[in-house]
mmCIF file of C-alpha atoms in Angstrom:
data_model
loop_
_atom_site.group_PDB
_atom_site.id
_atom_site.type_symbol
_atom_site.label_atom_id
_atom_site.label_comp_id
_atom_site.label_asym_id
_atom_site.label_seq_id
_atom_site.Cartn_x
_atom_site.Cartn_y
_atom_site.Cartn_z
ATOM 1 C CA MET A 1 62.929 -12.776 3.044
ATOM 2 C CA SER A 2 63.374 -10.976 5.848
ATOM 3 C CA PRO A 3 60.444 -11.288 8.338
ATOM 4 C CA THR A 4 58.997 -7.156 7.392
ATOM 5 C CA ILE A 5 58.604 -8.106 4.034
ATOM 6 C CA ALA A 6 57.300 -11.764 4.886
ATOM 7 C CA ARG A 7 54.714 -10.493 6.941
ATOM 8 C CA LEU A 8 53.549 -7.458 4.179
ATOM 9 C CA VAL A 9 53.215 -10.320 1.484
ATOM 10 C CA VAL A 10 50.941 -11.783 4.026
ATOM 11 C CA LEU A 11 48.654 -8.389 5.116
ATOM 12 C CA ILE A 12 48.638 -8.317 0.803
ATOM 13 C CA LEU A 13 47.378 -11.525 0.748
ATOM 14 C CA LEU A 14 45.106 -11.839 3.434
ATOM 15 C CA PHE A 15 43.489 -8.187 1.700
ATOM 16 C CA VAL A 16 43.103 -10.040 -1.461
ATOM 17 C CA ALA A 17 41.327 -12.979 0.575
ATOM 18 C CA VAL A 18 38.917 -10.732 2.244
ATOM 19 C CA PHE A 19 38.376 -8.803 -1.317
ATOM 20 C CA LEU A 20 37.575 -11.472 -3.615
ATOM 21 C CA LEU A 21 35.302 -13.147 -0.871
ATOM 22 C CA ALA A 22 33.256 -9.960 -0.191
ATOM 23 C CA GLU A 23 33.207 -9.620 -3.785
ATOM 24 C CA LEU A 24 31.931 -12.875 -4.362
ATOM 25 C CA ALA A 25 29.334 -13.058 -1.205
ATOM 26 C CA ILE A 26 27.920 -9.412 -2.899
ATOM 27 C CA SER A 27 27.813 -10.669 -6.549
ATOM 28 C CA ALA A 28 25.947 -13.823 -5.220
ATOM 29 C CA VAL A 29 23.579 -11.410 -2.631
ATOM 30 C CA ARG A 30 22.637 -9.299 -5.830
ATOM 31 C CA ARG A 31 22.238 -12.297 -8.191
ATOM 32 C CA ARG A 32 20.131 -13.654 -5.544
ATOM 33 C CA SER A 33 18.361 -10.760 -5.293
ATOM 34 C CA SER A 34 17.296 -10.227 -9.245
ATOM 35 C CA GLU A 35 16.366 -13.938 -9.473
ATOM 36 C CA THR A 36 14.241 -13.189 -6.871
ATOM 37 C CA ARG A 37 13.068 -9.990 -7.634
ATOM 38 C CA ALA A 38 12.365 -11.660 -11.542
ATOM 39 C CA ILE A 39 9.209 -13.945 -10.428
ATOM 40 C CA ASN A 40 6.049 -12.316 -7.729
ATOM 41 C CA LYS A 41 4.944 -13.623 -4.753
ATOM 42 C CA ARG A 42 2.430 -16.137 -6.392
ATOM 43 C CA LEU A 43 5.118 -17.588 -8.330
ATOM 44 C CA ARG A 44 7.417 -17.876 -5.576
ATOM 45 C CA MET A 45 4.890 -19.582 -3.542
ATOM 46 C CA ILE A 46 3.372 -22.014 -6.125
ATOM 47 C CA GLU A 47 7.212 -22.931 -6.996
ATOM 48 C CA GLY A 48 7.340 -23.481 -2.992
ATOM 49 C CA GLY A 49 4.764 -26.347 -3.515
ATOM 50 C CA MET A 50 1.574 -24.558 -2.131
ATOM 51 C CA GLY A 51 -1.858 -25.713 -3.767
ATOM 52 C CA ARG A 52 -3.126 -23.021 -6.508
ATOM 53 C CA GLU A 53 -6.367 -23.091 -3.980
ATOM 54 C CA LEU A 54 -4.063 -22.114 -0.937
ATOM 55 C CA VAL A 55 -2.440 -19.431 -2.322
ATOM 56 C CA SER A 56 -5.121 -17.951 -3.883
ATOM 57 C CA SER A 57 -6.645 -18.062 -0.187
ATOM 58 C CA LYS A 58 -3.493 -16.778 1.400
ATOM 59 C CA LEU A 59 -3.135 -13.817 -1.447
ATOM 60 C CA ARG A 60 -6.868 -12.744 -1.166
ATOM 61 C CA LYS A 61 -6.935 -12.694 3.103
ATOM 62 C CA SER A 62 -8.318 -8.871 2.927
ATOM 63 C CA GLN A 63 -11.692 -10.164 0.806
ATOM 64 C CA PRO A 64 -14.510 -10.210 0.770
ATOM 65 C CA PHE A 65 -15.346 -6.173 0.022
ATOM 66 C CA GLU A 66 -17.892 -6.412 2.581
ATOM 67 C CA PHE A 67 -17.750 -2.083 2.682
ATOM 68 C CA ALA A 68 -17.547 -1.427 -1.373
ATOM 69 C CA SER A 69 -21.115 -0.471 -1.272
ATOM 70 C CA GLY A 70 -21.344 1.488 2.379
ATOM 71 C CA ASN A 71 -23.452 4.291 2.443
ATOM 72 C CA GLY A 72 -22.712 7.710 4.715
ATOM 73 C CA PHE A 73 -19.676 8.701 5.979
ATOM 74 C CA ILE A 74 -18.741 5.843 7.861
ATOM 75 C CA GLY A 75 -19.686 3.087 5.054
ATOM 76 C CA LYS A 76 -17.535 5.123 2.987
ATOM 77 C CA ALA A 77 -14.634 5.595 5.444
ATOM 78 C CA LEU A 78 -15.333 1.871 6.202
ATOM 79 C CA ALA A 79 -14.820 1.373 2.162
ATOM 80 C CA ASN A 80 -11.503 3.292 1.838
ATOM 81 C CA ILE A 81 -9.908 1.516 4.826
ATOM 82 C CA GLN A 82 -10.144 -1.690 3.096
ATOM 83 C CA GLN A 83 -9.306 -0.725 0.520
ATOM 84 C CA SER A 84 -5.937 0.796 1.381
ATOM 85 C CA VAL A 85 -5.102 -2.924 3.071
ATOM 86 C CA ILE A 86 -6.111 -4.463 0.225
ATOM 87 C CA ALA A 87 -3.475 -1.807 -1.395
ATOM 88 C CA SER A 88 -0.509 -1.980 0.982
ATOM 89 C CA GLY A 89 -0.183 -5.945 0.740
ATOM 90 C CA VAL A 90 -0.538 -7.066 4.366
ATOM 91 C CA ALA A 91 -1.418 -10.693 4.381
ATOM 92 C CA MET A 92 -4.469 -10.137 7.240
ATOM 93 C CA PRO A 93 -8.315 -9.256 6.236
ATOM 94 C CA ALA A 94 -9.380 -6.438 6.844
ATOM 95 C CA HIS A 95 -11.620 -6.333 9.370
ATOM 96 C CA GLN A 96 -9.380 -8.196 11.780
ATOM 97 C CA ILE A 97 -6.921 -5.103 11.073
ATOM 98 C CA MET A 98 -9.404 -2.636 12.128
ATOM 99 C CA LEU A 99 -10.283 -4.741 15.065
ATOM 100 C CA ALA A 100 -6.999 -4.998 16.350
ATOM 101 C CA MET A 101 -6.393 -1.019 15.824
ATOM 102 C CA ALA A 102 -9.984 -0.722 17.929
ATOM 103 C CA LEU A 103 -8.658 -2.869 20.703
ATOM 104 C CA GLY A 104 -5.663 -1.139 20.878
ATOM 105 C CA SER A 105 -7.140 2.367 20.683
ATOM 106 C CA ALA A 106 -9.162 0.396 23.709
ATOM 107 C CA LEU A 107 -5.905 -1.015 25.448
ATOM 108 C CA VAL A 108 -4.291 2.451 25.243
ATOM 109 C CA THR A 109 -7.266 4.338 26.538
ATOM 110 C CA VAL A 110 -7.289 2.177 29.505
ATOM 111 C CA ILE A 111 -3.167 2.167 29.944
ATOM 112 C CA VAL A 112 -3.315 5.790 30.250
ATOM 113 C CA ILE A 113 -6.465 6.174 32.606
ATOM 114 C CA ILE A 114 -4.946 3.703 35.295
ATOM 115 C CA GLY A 115 -1.487 5.057 34.746
ATOM 116 C CA ALA A 116 -3.410 8.729 35.836
ATOM 117 C CA ALA A 117 -4.877 7.116 38.650
ATOM 118 C CA ILE A 118 -1.718 5.591 40.260
ATOM 119 C CA ALA A 119 0.363 8.822 39.439
ATOM 120 C CA GLY A 120 -2.137 11.038 41.674
ATOM 121 C CA TYR A 121 -4.458 12.921 39.132
ATOM 122 C CA ALA A 122 -8.206 13.328 39.290
ATOM 123 C CA ILE A 123 -9.722 11.114 36.751
ATOM 124 C CA ASN A 124 -12.477 13.650 35.743
ATOM 125 C CA PHE A 125 -13.837 13.928 32.371
ATOM 126 C CA GLY A 126 -10.622 15.878 30.957
ATOM 127 C CA SER A 127 -8.510 13.471 31.319
ATOM 128 C CA VAL A 128 -10.670 10.754 30.320
ATOM 129 C CA GLN A 129 -11.193 12.355 27.007
ATOM 130 C CA LEU A 130 -7.250 13.614 26.797
ATOM 131 C CA ALA A 131 -6.640 9.166 27.354
ATOM 132 C CA LEU A 132 -9.028 8.566 24.785
ATOM 133 C CA VAL A 133 -7.508 11.025 22.099
ATOM 134 C CA VAL A 134 -4.182 9.598 22.810
ATOM 135 C CA GLY A 135 -5.720 6.118 22.706
ATOM 136 C CA LEU A 136 -6.803 7.234 19.230
ATOM 137 C CA ALA A 137 -3.814 8.569 17.805
ATOM 138 C CA ILE A 138 -1.508 6.209 18.636
ATOM 139 C CA GLY A 139 -4.119 3.062 18.281
ATOM 140 C CA LEU A 140 -5.742 4.350 15.273
ATOM 141 C CA GLY A 141 -4.297 7.115 13.805
ATOM 142 C CA ILE A 142 -0.690 6.169 13.372
ATOM 143 C CA PRO A 143 -1.189 2.971 11.832
ATOM 144 C CA LEU A 144 -4.309 4.476 9.163
ATOM 145 C CA VAL A 145 -1.286 7.011 8.421
ATOM 146 C CA ILE A 146 1.045 4.186 8.186
ATOM 147 C CA LEU A 147 -0.800 1.858 6.063
ATOM 148 C CA SER A 148 -2.135 4.804 3.835
ATOM 149 C CA ARG A 149 1.462 5.371 2.714
ATOM 150 C CA ILE A 150 2.462 1.851 2.342
ATOM 151 C CA ALA A 151 -0.537 1.672 -0.229
ATOM 152 C CA SER A 152 -0.245 5.157 -2.149
ATOM 153 C CA LYS A 153 3.246 3.688 -3.546
ATOM 154 C CA ARG A 154 2.099 0.059 -4.464
ATOM 155 C CA ARG A 155 -0.649 1.666 -6.091
ATOM 156 C CA GLN A 156 1.840 3.846 -8.066
ATOM 157 C CA LYS A 157 3.779 1.487 -8.795
ATOM 158 C CA MET A 158 0.668 -0.561 -10.250
ATOM 159 C CA GLN A 159 0.138 2.337 -12.168
ATOM 160 C CA GLU A 160 3.589 2.265 -13.738
ATOM 161 C CA GLN A 161 3.523 -1.149 -14.351
ATOM 162 C CA PHE A 162 0.158 -1.672 -16.061
ATOM 163 C CA PRO A 163 1.487 -0.152 -19.214
ATOM 164 C CA VAL A 164 3.947 -2.666 -19.936
ATOM 165 C CA ALA A 165 1.691 -5.258 -18.488
ATOM 166 C CA LEU A 166 -0.709 -4.253 -21.382
ATOM 167 C CA ASP A 167 2.025 -3.953 -23.859
ATOM 168 C CA ILE A 168 2.760 -7.788 -23.148
ATOM 169 C CA PHE A 169 -0.798 -8.438 -23.274
ATOM 170 C CA ILE A 170 -1.094 -6.895 -26.677
ATOM 171 C CA ARG A 171 1.785 -8.883 -27.891
ATOM 172 C CA GLY A 172 0.054 -12.313 -26.862
ATOM 173 C CA LEU A 173 -2.983 -11.434 -28.651
ATOM 174 C CA ARG A 174 -1.440 -10.866 -31.722
ATOM 175 C CA SER A 175 0.962 -13.845 -31.199
ATOM 176 C CA GLY A 176 -2.088 -16.387 -31.283
ATOM 177 C CA HIS A 177 -2.636 -16.697 -27.765
ATOM 178 C CA PRO A 178 -6.584 -16.695 -26.640
ATOM 179 C CA VAL A 179 -7.533 -13.929 -23.761
ATOM 180 C CA SER A 180 -7.035 -16.314 -21.059
ATOM 181 C CA SER A 181 -3.201 -17.222 -22.108
ATOM 182 C CA ALA A 182 -2.508 -13.725 -22.945
ATOM 183 C CA LEU A 183 -3.559 -12.851 -18.567
ATOM 184 C CA ASP A 184 -1.109 -16.279 -17.992
ATOM 185 C CA LEU A 185 1.712 -14.075 -20.013
ATOM 186 C CA LEU A 186 1.350 -11.509 -17.311
ATOM 187 C CA THR A 187 1.440 -13.359 -14.282
ATOM 188 C CA LYS A 188 5.183 -15.599 -15.362
ATOM 189 C CA GLU A 189 6.057 -12.300 -16.587
ATOM 190 C CA MET A 190 5.205 -9.124 -14.211
ATOM 191 C CA GLU A 191 6.488 -8.509 -10.895
ATOM 192 C CA ASP A 192 4.502 -7.693 -8.121
ATOM 193 C CA PRO A 193 1.511 -6.246 -7.306
ATOM 194 C CA LEU A 194 0.294 -6.696 -10.342
ATOM 195 C CA GLY A 195 2.204 -10.042 -11.442
ATOM 196 C CA SER A 196 -0.213 -11.793 -8.174
ATOM 197 C CA GLU A 197 -3.297 -9.326 -8.915
ATOM 198 C CA PHE A 198 -3.283 -11.127 -12.616
ATOM 199 C CA GLY A 199 -2.536 -14.979 -10.888
ATOM 200 C CA LEU A 200 -5.868 -14.192 -9.222
ATOM 201 C CA VAL A 201 -8.155 -13.262 -11.742
ATOM 202 C CA LEU A 202 -6.951 -16.498 -13.787
ATOM 203 C CA ASP A 203 -7.323 -18.317 -10.565
ATOM 204 C CA GLU A 204 -11.002 -16.796 -10.414
ATOM 205 C CA VAL A 205 -11.010 -18.019 -13.773
ATOM 206 C CA ALA A 206 -10.049 -21.177 -13.370
ATOM 207 C CA TYR A 207 -13.054 -21.645 -10.424
ATOM 208 C CA GLY A 208 -15.561 -20.638 -13.316
ATOM 209 C CA ALA A 209 -16.110 -16.925 -13.126
ATOM 210 C CA ASP A 210 -16.372 -15.129 -16.027
ATOM 211 C CA VAL A 211 -13.069 -13.531 -17.206
ATOM 212 C CA ARG A 212 -14.612 -9.918 -17.386
ATOM 213 C CA ASP A 213 -15.942 -10.581 -13.592
ATOM 214 C CA ALA A 214 -12.526 -11.789 -12.001
ATOM 215 C CA LEU A 215 -10.966 -8.119 -13.682
ATOM 216 C CA GLN A 216 -14.112 -6.081 -13.125
ATOM 217 C CA SER A 217 -12.786 -7.445 -8.990
ATOM 218 C CA MET A 218 -9.231 -6.252 -9.732
ATOM 219 C CA ALA A 219 -10.728 -2.479 -10.995
ATOM 220 C CA ASP A 220 -12.693 -2.703 -7.929
ATOM 221 C CA ARG A 221 -10.005 -3.511 -5.355
ATOM 222 C CA TRP A 222 -7.525 -1.245 -6.105
ATOM 223 C CA GLY A 223 -9.734 1.666 -7.677
ATOM 224 C CA LEU A 224 -7.717 2.715 -10.979
ATOM 225 C CA GLU A 225 -9.127 3.757 -13.855
ATOM 226 C CA ASP A 226 -6.904 2.432 -15.605
ATOM 227 C CA ILE A 227 -7.706 -0.664 -15.287
ATOM 228 C CA GLN A 228 -11.477 0.225 -15.363
ATOM 229 C CA MET A 229 -10.899 1.022 -18.549
ATOM 230 C CA PHE A 230 -9.203 -2.000 -19.808
ATOM 231 C CA VAL A 231 -12.121 -3.660 -18.386
ATOM 232 C CA VAL A 232 -14.770 -1.684 -20.219
ATOM 233 C CA SER A 233 -12.696 -1.866 -23.524
ATOM 234 C CA LEU A 234 -12.665 -5.707 -23.228
ATOM 235 C CA SER A 235 -16.464 -6.079 -22.353
ATOM 236 C CA VAL A 236 -17.522 -3.751 -25.598
ATOM 237 C CA GLN A 237 -15.159 -5.865 -27.342
ATOM 238 C CA ASN A 238 -17.128 -8.974 -26.429
ATOM 239 C CA GLU A 239 -20.428 -7.784 -26.904
ATOM 240 C CA THR A 240 -20.064 -5.747 -30.293
ATOM 241 C CA GLY A 241 -16.774 -7.307 -31.955
ATOM 242 C CA GLY A 242 -13.973 -6.103 -33.399
ATOM 243 C CA ASN A 243 -9.577 -6.289 -33.561
ATOM 244 C CA LEU A 244 -9.406 -6.183 -29.387
ATOM 245 C CA ALA A 245 -5.281 -5.771 -29.923
ATOM 246 C CA GLU A 246 -6.215 -2.802 -31.932
ATOM 247 C CA ILE A 247 -8.307 -1.283 -29.393
ATOM 248 C CA LEU A 248 -6.473 -1.944 -27.193
ATOM 249 C CA THR A 249 -3.258 -0.601 -28.119
ATOM 250 C CA ASN A 250 -4.980 2.462 -28.875
ATOM 251 C CA LEU A 251 -6.301 2.012 -24.939
ATOM 252 C CA SER A 252 -2.592 1.746 -23.931
ATOM 253 C CA SER A 253 -1.513 5.248 -25.560
ATOM 254 C CA VAL A 254 -4.356 6.970 -24.228
ATOM 255 C CA ILE A 255 -3.157 5.676 -20.848
ATOM 256 C CA ARG A 256 0.611 6.958 -21.409
ATOM 257 C CA GLU A 257 -0.446 9.753 -22.643
ATOM 258 C CA ARG A 258 -2.362 10.090 -18.599
ATOM 259 C CA THR A 259 0.153 8.330 -17.137
ATOM 260 C CA SER A 260 2.355 11.402 -18.666
ATOM 261 C CA MET A 261 0.051 14.175 -17.501
ATOM 262 C CA TYR A 262 -0.041 12.232 -14.113
ATOM 263 C CA MET A 263 3.412 12.550 -13.393
ATOM 264 C CA LYS A 264 3.934 15.999 -14.373
ATOM 265 C CA VAL A 265 1.022 16.667 -12.212
ATOM 266 C CA ARG A 266 2.680 14.674 -8.999
ATOM 267 C CA ALA A 267 5.783 16.547 -9.910
ATOM 268 C CA LEU A 268 4.395 19.900 -9.385
ATOM 269 C CA SER A 269 2.332 19.265 -6.642
ATOM 270 C CA SER A 270 5.059 17.247 -4.628
ATOM 271 C CA GLU A 271 5.519 20.326 -2.537
ATOM 272 C CA GLY A 272 1.605 20.229 -0.702
ATOM 273 C CA ARG A 273 1.315 16.774 -0.695
ATOM 274 C CA MET A 274 4.288 16.228 0.973
ATOM 275 C CA THR A 275 3.164 19.537 3.110
ATOM 276 C CA ALA A 276 -0.625 17.313 3.956
ATOM 277 C CA LEU A 277 1.561 14.641 4.778
ATOM 278 C CA VAL A 278 3.528 16.045 7.697
ATOM 279 C CA LEU A 279 0.766 18.324 8.389
ATOM 280 C CA THR A 280 -1.763 15.213 8.988
ATOM 281 C CA ALA A 281 0.750 13.468 10.575
ATOM 282 C CA LEU A 282 2.470 15.797 12.590
ATOM 283 C CA PRO A 283 -0.359 16.685 15.129
ATOM 284 C CA LEU A 284 -0.741 12.542 16.096
ATOM 285 C CA LEU A 285 2.973 12.020 16.669
ATOM 286 C CA THR A 286 3.687 15.346 18.417
ATOM 287 C CA ILE A 287 1.089 14.333 21.053
ATOM 288 C CA SER A 288 1.960 10.561 21.433
ATOM 289 C CA GLY A 289 5.501 11.144 21.396
ATOM 290 C CA LEU A 290 5.050 14.329 24.142
ATOM 291 C CA PHE A 291 2.962 12.194 26.138
ATOM 292 C CA LEU A 292 4.568 9.411 25.869
ATOM 293 C CA LEU A 293 7.887 11.229 27.541
ATOM 294 C CA ASN A 294 5.885 13.363 29.512
ATOM 295 C CA PRO A 295 2.479 12.642 30.665
ATOM 296 C CA SER A 296 2.246 15.696 33.408
ATOM 297 C CA PHE A 297 2.311 17.934 30.382
ATOM 298 C CA TYR A 298 -1.122 17.355 29.651
ATOM 299 C CA LEU A 299 -2.156 15.619 33.022
ATOM 300 C CA ASP A 300 -1.769 18.870 34.972
ATOM 301 C CA VAL A 301 -3.734 20.988 32.403
ATOM 302 C CA ALA A 302 -6.647 18.172 31.977
ATOM 303 C CA GLN A 303 -7.543 19.375 35.288
ATOM 304 C CA ASP A 304 -8.686 22.758 34.534
ATOM 305 C CA PRO A 305 -12.484 23.109 33.263
ATOM 306 C CA ILE A 306 -11.598 25.193 30.385
ATOM 307 C CA PHE A 307 -9.554 22.216 28.964
ATOM 308 C CA VAL A 308 -12.804 20.103 28.359
ATOM 309 C CA PRO A 309 -14.228 22.648 25.362
ATOM 310 C CA GLY A 310 -10.741 23.531 24.839
ATOM 311 C CA PHE A 311 -9.218 20.299 24.037
ATOM 312 C CA LEU A 312 -12.789 19.922 21.785
ATOM 313 C CA GLY A 313 -12.465 22.883 20.333
ATOM 314 C CA LEU A 314 -8.442 21.405 18.806
ATOM 315 C CA VAL A 315 -9.783 17.982 17.535
ATOM 316 C CA VAL A 316 -12.353 19.256 15.799
ATOM 317 C CA LEU A 317 -10.202 22.097 14.118
ATOM 318 C CA TYR A 318 -7.623 19.133 13.258
ATOM 319 C CA PHE A 319 -9.956 16.784 11.672
ATOM 320 C CA ILE A 320 -11.584 20.596 9.726
ATOM 321 C CA GLY A 321 -7.617 20.860 8.613
ATOM 322 C CA PHE A 322 -7.351 17.025 7.967
ATOM 323 C CA PHE A 323 -10.401 17.280 5.161
ATOM 324 C CA THR A 324 -9.549 20.222 3.656
ATOM 325 C CA ILE A 325 -6.269 19.244 2.965
ATOM 326 C CA ARG A 326 -7.126 16.332 1.650
ATOM 327 C CA ARG A 327 -9.286 17.903 -0.984
ATOM 328 C CA MET A 328 -6.708 20.082 -1.907
ATOM 329 C CA ILE A 329 -4.213 17.560 -2.893
ATOM 330 C CA ASP A 330 -7.128 15.061 -4.342
ATOM 331 C CA LEU A 331 -5.962 15.833 -8.159
ATOM 332 C CA LYS A 332 -8.011 14.000 -10.633
ATOM 333 C CA VAL A 333 -6.190 13.053 -13.801
#
């Protein structure tokens, strides 16, 4: 065999060996990924050796729901932020996240003021106003936009999972399981976020809470009407009696029809919602990015006396536009 042919054979064998090894590695990764997706976070933590009390504590980092009954604009804003923190699945208490955003905004504001003073700009009301707006945009506005986006995706996944979970729950009841055992099926069969949420419900029941109260707490955390209707159905059946499986079957049909209508509305309003997202986030990203790249672009004009009322007017117009857009895309189905 000539050296050329031998070299060619060796190269072909090397290629086949590398190809087979790559296929084996990809198959192992996909298999491991599918096994990981088959269980939820709560079950993975329990499988890792954690006790139920510790698991429940880690999953309930954003509790208690302190601002749920807040009155006024500030109270409602705090309640919305905390509900977004819970829905986003961030493993930090909501008050710590809000404190971190407040400290971050203050830190950015102080850094901007010190930097402007070092660069030789006069520290007047306009520059302080500019520093405050930049600090709030970087430390508060951008994190809230990201947090809201993550929470919205998890809520959407929760809505997609709930009809399937309801069918599993109904099958469990018809096969003779009590309500608590049927809920336990959901913790083993459903992925996150629904699987871990029902796991928290079972943990609360194990520690002495009533099933309806635990489910009501879950409904309050997520603010989804489908879960609220499920809790109301359980409460009504518990007080008046009747076939719970039949009641929940009818509820499942209603939820699926609402989901179908909701998806149609989302499809029709997708352009408006994306426009709202861009118009909400773009001013924050623009002022933050442009200031970081070229601070003098704003600091030069901040020395002008007309900057203070003009910039304040822009901020007011931004918030007017923000709330107007939110009202326009807040579609109820």
